[in-house]
Amino acid sequence: MRNVAILGGGPAGLTAAIYAARANLAPLVIEGAAAGGQLMLTTAVENYPGFEEGILGPELMQAMRKQAERVGAEFVTEDVETVDFRRRPFAITTTSGQQVEARAVIVATGASAKLLGLPGERRLMGRGVSTCATCDGFFFRNRRVIVAGGGDSAMEEALYLGNLAESVTVVHRRDELRASKIMQQRAFAHPKISFLWNTVIDDILGNGVVTGVRLRNVKTDETTERPVDGVFVAIGHVPNTAIFAGQLELDAQGYVVLHERSRTSVEGVFAAGDVHDHTYRQAVTAAGYGCMAAIDAERWLQSQGE
């Protein structure tokens, strides 16, 4: 029996673990087989406070994990197979069949960026390929970049990059955008943003770093290569909430719905980070939500006499 089980080992889950451990709740972190969250796909992180020279994403996550472990958090490096939030104590089963019962649960399973599925995409992730302009745009000042996508997320990325890059080319498979009209107008009006219509990226080129892309016109099937320094994939995110369907209230996109601070639709279950936050999606905001969830869980346990 655990006081608190934390599902997820990214910035939200690890921060929650630090706060819960310091409150003598002896939290168990089921961090997932691919622990660390999206920062594990990032190279230099220069916008997380406290690191004057920046820090590599995996190093930041390793430091947070060690800190949580030092103050008393325990870890299971497996994925969660099933949860049962219909009874208390809550029941959690991992992929190996390990059974965990907990009085309170913090859901911090994050969200995953949708990818194009190209051979060079994973290979060059963090080396010119990015899914977050706010995180990585700084490294592309006065460089040529491409944004893949046609929705509001793609326009937000393009507009952000337009203030930094030498040029921004939006590549979209259709001949019109899916983005809201106001976002379209802003992007069309920006002097550094141009558009390639009816076009997809067939592959991302480079040995060690991105040097270009292979483009294909979907109407003519003609392929061309274009030299670029960065590729930003902006085709959306998928919250990692499939195992909670039917047990926690989720919105139309699958994100956990919060009712009061970090409380979910189930009393005793809290949520933190990108699993509910589809607005900011930053390591520092995820960490902040993790702090909130741990404090809320501690106070809730006290109110229950536990």
CSV table of N, CA, C and O in Angstrom, one decimal, residues 133 145 147 155-168 190-193:
chain,number,residue,atom,x,y,z
A,133,ALA,N,9.1,25.0,-31.1
A,133,ALA,CA,9.8,26.2,-31.4
A,133,ALA,C,10.2,27.0,-30.2
A,133,ALA,O,11.3,27.6,-30.1
A,145,VAL,N,14.6,27.6,-41.8
A,145,VAL,CA,13.9,26.5,-41.2
A,145,VAL,C,12.6,26.2,-42.0
A,145,VAL,O,12.1,27.1,-42.7
A,147,VAL,N,8.7,24.5,-41.4
A,147,VAL,CA,7.7,24.0,-40.4
A,147,VAL,C,6.7,23.1,-41.2
A,147,VAL,O,6.1,23.5,-42.2
A,155,MET,N,1.1,27.4,-37.3
A,155,MET,CA,1.2,28.8,-37.4
A,155,MET,C,1.8,29.5,-36.2
A,155,MET,O,2.6,30.4,-36.3
A,156,GLU,N,1.5,29.0,-35.0
A,156,GLU,CA,2.2,29.5,-33.8
A,156,GLU,C,3.7,29.3,-33.9
A,156,GLU,O,4.5,30.2,-33.6
A,157,GLU,N,4.1,28.1,-34.3
A,157,GLU,CA,5.5,27.8,-34.5
A,157,GLU,C,6.2,28.7,-35.5
A,157,GLU,O,7.3,29.2,-35.3
A,158,ALA,N,5.5,28.8,-36.6
A,158,ALA,CA,6.1,29.7,-37.7
A,158,ALA,C,6.2,31.1,-37.3
A,158,ALA,O,7.2,31.8,-37.6
A,159,LEU,N,5.2,31.6,-36.6
A,159,LEU,CA,5.3,33.0,-36.2
A,159,LEU,C,6.3,33.2,-35.1
A,159,LEU,O,7.0,34.3,-35.1
A,160,TYR,N,6.5,32.3,-34.2
A,160,TYR,CA,7.6,32.4,-33.2
A,160,TYR,C,8.9,32.4,-33.9
A,160,TYR,O,9.8,33.2,-33.6
A,161,LEU,N,9.1,31.4,-34.8
A,161,LEU,CA,10.4,31.3,-35.5
A,161,LEU,C,10.6,32.5,-36.4
A,161,LEU,O,11.8,32.9,-36.7
A,162,GLY,N,9.6,33.1,-36.9
A,162,GLY,CA,9.7,34.3,-37.8
A,162,GLY,C,10.4,35.4,-37.1
A,162,GLY,O,11.0,36.3,-37.8
A,163,ASN,N,10.4,35.5,-35.8
A,163,ASN,CA,11.1,36.5,-35.1
A,163,ASN,C,12.6,36.2,-34.8
A,163,ASN,O,13.3,37.0,-34.3
A,164,LEU,N,13.0,35.0,-35.2
A,164,LEU,CA,14.3,34.5,-35.0
A,164,LEU,C,15.1,34.1,-36.2
A,164,LEU,O,16.3,34.5,-36.4
A,165,ALA,N,14.4,33.4,-37.1
A,165,ALA,CA,15.1,32.7,-38.2
A,165,ALA,C,15.3,33.7,-39.4
A,165,ALA,O,14.6,34.8,-39.4
A,166,GLU,N,16.2,33.3,-40.3
A,166,GLU,CA,16.4,34.1,-41.5
A,166,GLU,C,15.1,33.9,-42.4
A,166,GLU,O,14.7,34.9,-43.0
A,167,SER,N,14.6,32.7,-42.5
A,167,SER,CA,13.4,32.5,-43.3
A,167,SER,C,12.7,31.3,-42.7
A,167,SER,O,13.3,30.3,-42.1
A,168,VAL,N,11.4,31.3,-42.9
A,168,VAL,CA,10.5,30.2,-42.4
A,168,VAL,C,9.6,29.7,-43.6
A,168,VAL,O,8.9,30.6,-44.1
A,190,HIS,N,3.3,38.0,-42.3
A,190,HIS,CA,4.7,38.0,-41.8
A,190,HIS,C,5.7,38.0,-43.0
A,190,HIS,O,5.7,37.1,-43.8
A,191,PRO,N,6.6,38.9,-43.0
A,191,PRO,CA,7.5,39.0,-44.2
A,191,PRO,C,8.5,37.8,-44.3
A,191,PRO,O,9.1,37.6,-45.4
A,192,LYS,N,8.8,37.1,-43.2
A,192,LYS,CA,9.7,36.0,-43.3
A,192,LYS,C,9.1,34.7,-43.5
A,192,LYS,O,9.8,33.7,-43.7
A,193,ILE,N,7.8,34.6,-43.6
A,193,ILE,CA,7.1,33.3,-43.7
A,193,ILE,C,6.6,33.1,-45.1
A,193,ILE,O,5.9,34.0,-45.6
